[in-house]
Tab-separated table of C-alpha atoms and ligand atoms in Angstrom:
chain	number	residue	atom	x	y	z
A	894	MET	CA	-0.006	-0.046	-0.024
A	895	SER	CA	1.445	3.533	-0.965
A	896	ARG	CA	1.336	6.343	1.506
A	897	LYS	CA	-1.520	8.051	-0.453
A	898	GLU	CA	-3.710	5.048	0.265
A	899	ILE	CA	-3.720	5.382	4.029
A	900	GLY	CA	-7.273	5.775	5.279
A	901	VAL	CA	-8.861	4.126	2.334
A	902	GLN	CA	-11.139	1.344	3.659
A	903	ARG	CA	-11.934	-0.434	0.127
A	904	THR	CA	-12.024	-0.003	-3.516
A	905	LEU	CA	-15.500	0.709	-4.761
A	906	VAL	CA	-14.645	1.259	-8.611
A	907	ASP	CA	-11.269	0.101	-9.722
A	908	ALA	CA	-9.203	1.748	-12.475
A	909	THR	CA	-10.226	-0.763	-15.102
A	910	LYS	CA	-14.006	-0.286	-14.720
A	911	LEU	CA	-13.618	3.430	-14.692
A	912	ALA	CA	-11.630	3.537	-17.986
A	913	HIS	CA	-14.392	1.072	-19.403
A	914	ARG	CA	-17.406	2.996	-18.330
A	915	ILE	CA	-15.758	6.438	-19.288
A	916	ASP	CA	-15.543	5.123	-23.041
A	917	GLU	CA	-19.172	3.954	-22.914
A	918	LEU	CA	-20.161	7.467	-21.669
A	919	ALA	CA	-18.000	8.932	-24.494
A	920	ARG	CA	-19.770	6.961	-26.972
A	921	GLU	CA	-23.316	8.251	-25.655
A	922	VAL	CA	-21.969	11.949	-25.430
A	923	ASP	CA	-20.835	11.553	-29.220
A	924	SER	CA	-24.307	10.536	-30.234
A	925	TRP	CA	-25.715	13.709	-28.648
A	926	TYR	CA	-23.896	16.080	-30.954
A	927	PRO	CA	-23.476	14.660	-34.368
A	928	THR	CA	-22.869	18.023	-35.914
A	929	GLU	CA	-22.424	20.411	-32.984
A	930	THR	CA	-19.200	21.389	-30.975
A	931	PRO	CA	-20.312	21.513	-27.301
A	932	ILE	CA	-18.234	23.282	-24.454
A	933	LEU	CA	-17.515	20.848	-21.769
A	934	VAL	CA	-17.749	22.547	-18.295
A	935	GLY	CA	-15.763	20.837	-15.722
A	936	VAL	CA	-16.645	21.470	-12.318
A	937	LEU	CA	-13.354	21.816	-10.251
A	938	ASN	CA	-11.822	20.391	-8.379
A	939	GLY	CA	-13.412	16.927	-8.216
A	940	ALA	CA	-14.193	16.570	-11.931
A	941	ALA	CA	-10.707	17.319	-13.081
A	942	LEU	CA	-9.727	13.855	-13.556
A	943	PHE	CA	-12.995	12.498	-14.963
A	944	MET	CA	-13.004	15.453	-17.401
A	945	THR	CA	-9.563	14.734	-18.764
A	946	GLU	CA	-10.291	11.057	-19.347
A	947	LEU	CA	-13.705	11.773	-20.898
A	948	MET	CA	-12.508	14.516	-23.197
A	949	GLN	CA	-9.830	12.419	-24.742
A	950	ALA	CA	-12.234	9.488	-25.068
A	951	LEU	CA	-14.775	11.501	-27.245
A	952	SER	CA	-14.588	11.481	-31.003
A	953	ILE	CA	-16.360	14.773	-31.462
A	954	PRO	CA	-14.649	18.226	-31.387
A	955	VAL	CA	-15.118	20.204	-28.118
A	956	THR	CA	-14.057	23.308	-26.316
A	957	VAL	CA	-13.341	23.217	-22.581
A	958	ASP	CA	-13.852	25.485	-19.617
A	959	PHE	CA	-13.845	25.130	-15.772
A	960	MET	CA	-15.684	26.362	-12.939
A	961	ALA	CA	-14.922	26.008	-9.437
A	962	VAL	CA	-17.712	25.722	-6.686
A	963	SER	CA	-17.458	24.794	-3.068
A	964	SER	CA	-20.292	23.322	-0.840
A	965	TYR	CA	-18.429	21.156	1.680
A	966	GLY	CA	-15.549	23.019	3.313
A	967	SER	CA	-13.451	20.294	4.990
A	968	SER	CA	-16.290	18.078	6.309
A	969	THR	CA	-18.065	14.881	4.795
A	970	GLU	CA	-21.607	16.634	4.915
A	971	SER	CA	-22.830	19.377	2.573
A	972	SER	CA	-23.173	22.887	4.148
A	973	GLY	CA	-25.940	23.725	1.922
A	974	VAL	CA	-24.204	26.843	0.727
A	975	VAL	CA	-22.945	26.849	-2.696
A	976	GLN	CA	-20.263	29.487	-3.645
A	977	ILE	CA	-18.620	30.087	-6.987
A	978	LEU	CA	-14.962	30.097	-6.502
A	979	LYS	CA	-14.004	30.506	-9.961
A	980	ASP	CA	-16.209	31.300	-12.859
A	981	LEU	CA	-15.956	30.333	-16.521
A	982	SER	CA	-13.487	32.208	-18.738
A	983	THR	CA	-15.682	32.314	-21.938
A	984	SER	CA	-19.369	33.062	-22.800
A	985	ILE	CA	-21.805	30.230	-23.125
A	986	GLU	CA	-24.461	32.055	-24.893
A	987	GLY	CA	-25.951	30.157	-27.818
A	988	GLN	CA	-23.615	27.306	-27.024
A	989	ASP	CA	-24.391	23.653	-26.392
A	990	VAL	CA	-23.136	23.126	-22.816
A	991	LEU	CA	-22.194	19.833	-21.363
A	992	VAL	CA	-21.590	19.971	-17.534
A	993	VAL	CA	-19.227	17.499	-16.345
A	994	GLU	CA	-19.498	16.484	-12.690
A	995	ASP	CA	-17.656	14.168	-10.468
A	996	ILE	CA	-20.511	13.278	-8.160
A	997	VAL	CA	-24.247	14.066	-7.303
A	998	ASP	CA	-24.818	13.675	-3.647
A	999	SER	CA	-27.678	15.840	-2.246
A	1000	GLY	CA	-28.083	17.515	-5.805
A	1001	LEU	CA	-27.635	20.929	-4.294
A	1002	THR	CA	-24.407	21.966	-6.261
A	1003	LEU	CA	-25.684	20.879	-9.498
A	1004	GLN	CA	-29.106	22.457	-9.037
A	1005	TYR	CA	-27.263	25.816	-8.188
A	1006	LEU	CA	-24.824	25.391	-11.028
A	1007	LEU	CA	-27.576	24.579	-13.587
A	1008	ASP	CA	-29.570	27.666	-12.506
A	1009	VAL	CA	-26.519	29.894	-12.857
A	1010	LEU	CA	-25.815	28.494	-16.291
A	1011	ALA	CA	-29.329	28.663	-17.683
A	1012	ARG	CA	-29.429	32.300	-16.879
A	1013	ARG	CA	-26.689	32.746	-19.606
A	1014	ASN	CA	-28.731	31.669	-22.444
A	1015	PRO	CA	-27.014	28.530	-23.720
A	1016	ARG	CA	-28.741	26.772	-26.616
A	1017	SER	CA	-28.611	23.480	-24.515
A	1018	ILE	CA	-27.420	22.107	-21.318
A	1019	ARG	CA	-26.804	18.535	-20.517
A	1020	VAL	CA	-25.131	16.986	-17.602
A	1021	VAL	CA	-22.878	13.897	-17.215
A	1022	ALA	CA	-22.041	12.939	-13.811
A	1023	LEU	CA	-19.414	10.177	-12.973
A	1024	LEU	CA	-21.204	9.086	-9.861
A	1025	ARG	CA	-24.509	9.480	-8.184
A	1026	LYS	CA	-25.238	8.527	-4.740
A	1027	GLU	CA	-28.356	6.553	-4.052
A	1028	LYS	CA	-29.612	9.040	-1.436
A	1029	PRO	CA	-32.949	9.215	0.063
A	1030	GLY	CA	-34.318	12.792	0.077
A	1031	ALA	CA	-31.884	14.126	-2.520
A	1032	ILE	CA	-33.078	17.017	-4.719
A	1033	GLU	CA	-34.556	15.883	-8.130
A	1034	VAL	CA	-32.132	17.319	-10.415
A	1035	PRO	CA	-31.820	16.323	-14.004
A	1036	VAL	CA	-28.643	14.301	-14.810
A	1037	ASP	CA	-28.624	12.973	-18.478
A	1038	LEU	CA	-25.958	10.366	-18.007
A	1039	VAL	CA	-24.435	8.727	-14.927
A	1040	GLY	CA	-21.400	6.527	-14.838
A	1041	PHE	CA	-22.050	4.680	-11.556
A	1042	GLU	CA	-24.882	4.679	-9.071
A	1043	ILE	CA	-23.139	4.173	-5.648
A	1044	PRO	CA	-24.271	3.491	-2.104
A	1045	ASP	CA	-24.610	6.551	0.203
A	1046	GLU	CA	-20.986	6.446	1.721
A	1047	PHE	CA	-18.242	8.915	1.414
A	1048	VAL	CA	-16.041	8.141	-1.417
A	1049	ILE	CA	-12.624	9.347	-2.376
A	1050	GLY	CA	-10.228	9.114	-5.268
A	1051	PHE	CA	-10.289	9.976	-9.070
A	1052	GLY	CA	-10.486	13.490	-8.380
A	1053	LEU	CA	-12.693	13.288	-5.136
A	1054	ASP	CA	-11.260	14.493	-1.918
A	1055	TYR	CA	-11.549	14.225	1.792
A	1056	ALA	CA	-10.314	17.530	3.367
A	1057	GLY	CA	-8.340	18.203	0.121
A	1058	ARG	CA	-6.488	14.787	0.011
A	1059	TYR	CA	-7.058	11.485	-1.827
A	1060	ARG	CA	-7.740	13.108	-5.152
A	1061	ASN	CA	-4.707	11.510	-6.680
A	1062	LEU	CA	-5.822	7.814	-6.260
A	1063	PRO	CA	-6.363	6.305	-9.626
A	1064	TYR	CA	-9.609	4.512	-8.359
A	1065	ILE	CA	-12.731	5.398	-6.371
A	1066	GLY	CA	-12.344	4.035	-2.792
A	1067	VAL	CA	-14.603	4.354	0.466
A	1068	LEU	CA	-13.058	6.415	3.267
A	1069	ALA	CA	-12.502	4.482	6.604
A	1070	PRO	CA	-14.631	5.983	9.277
A	1071	GLU	CA	-11.558	6.312	11.466
A	1072	ALA	CA	-9.977	8.491	8.988
A	1073	ILE	CA	-12.771	11.014	9.405
A	1074	MET	CA	-11.350	13.781	11.616
A	1075	ALA	CA	-13.253	14.609	14.599
A	1076	GLY	CA	-15.424	17.741	14.235
B	2247	LIG	P1	-24.183	17.797	-3.536
B	2247	LIG	O1	-24.254	19.304	-3.584
B	2247	LIG	O2	-24.425	17.277	-2.040
B	2247	LIG	O3	-24.893	17.013	-4.506
B	2247	LIG	O4	-22.514	17.513	-3.418
B	2247	LIG	C1	-21.877	17.641	-4.648
B	2247	LIG	C2	-20.351	17.991	-4.391
B	2247	LIG	O5	-19.915	17.589	-3.029
B	2247	LIG	C3	-19.536	17.180	-5.548
B	2247	LIG	O6	-19.275	17.901	-6.528
B	2247	LIG	C4	-18.190	16.778	-4.543
B	2247	LIG	O7	-17.418	17.751	-4.682
B	2247	LIG	C5	-18.750	16.826	-3.196
B	2247	LIG	N1	-19.003	15.411	-2.555
B	2247	LIG	C6	-20.202	14.873	-2.583
B	2247	LIG	N2	-20.212	13.638	-2.130
B	2247	LIG	C7	-18.912	13.384	-1.902
B	2247	LIG	C8	-18.157	12.237	-1.623
B	2247	LIG	O8	-18.550	11.110	-1.200
B	2247	LIG	N3	-16.765	12.387	-1.732
B	2247	LIG	C9	-16.073	13.538	-1.963
B	2247	LIG	N4	-16.762	14.583	-2.263
B	2247	LIG	C10	-18.270	14.541	-2.301
């Protein structure tokens, strides 16, 4: 076990499964834009790894931009308050937007983001999320494509963090309860 894996309880989705599924997602996304050149909007920091893998797997031309939002601070529970930490560098007016999200948990972040983006008058907005938690009481937010439905546990790796760490694991893992800091 490497030092970066300390605190990982178990692997939930290994690197091979991730690569295979991302390829399938890319084929689906290809089919949505037979003639268009969508703008991929990656949601930092969590979606960074998913974004880089997905965009390489696509066979259509795309442009790319990023937004950074924060909803968690350093805890494992959503604070309910979403903040834009970094906005897009380009206009999306009249464009076909594909939001690339790491994980939909309560749905709050995505709902907020879709709201913000819709007000900028894009031609279309679609969403692809690598993971969605099976969470009772989550907000009904439209996600066009989901990589994996996962149980309601705190996951880390492949871009996802706990207190800023674990993003550089090449797989999705479950955080060991004893690794969660008190408070
Ligand atoms: P939501 O607003 O509750 O849907 O949470 C969305 C954001 O919270 C995601 O974009 C992640 O950055 C973060 N998040 C939610 N669940 C997890 C998790 O299990 N591990 C790491 N980050 C998570």
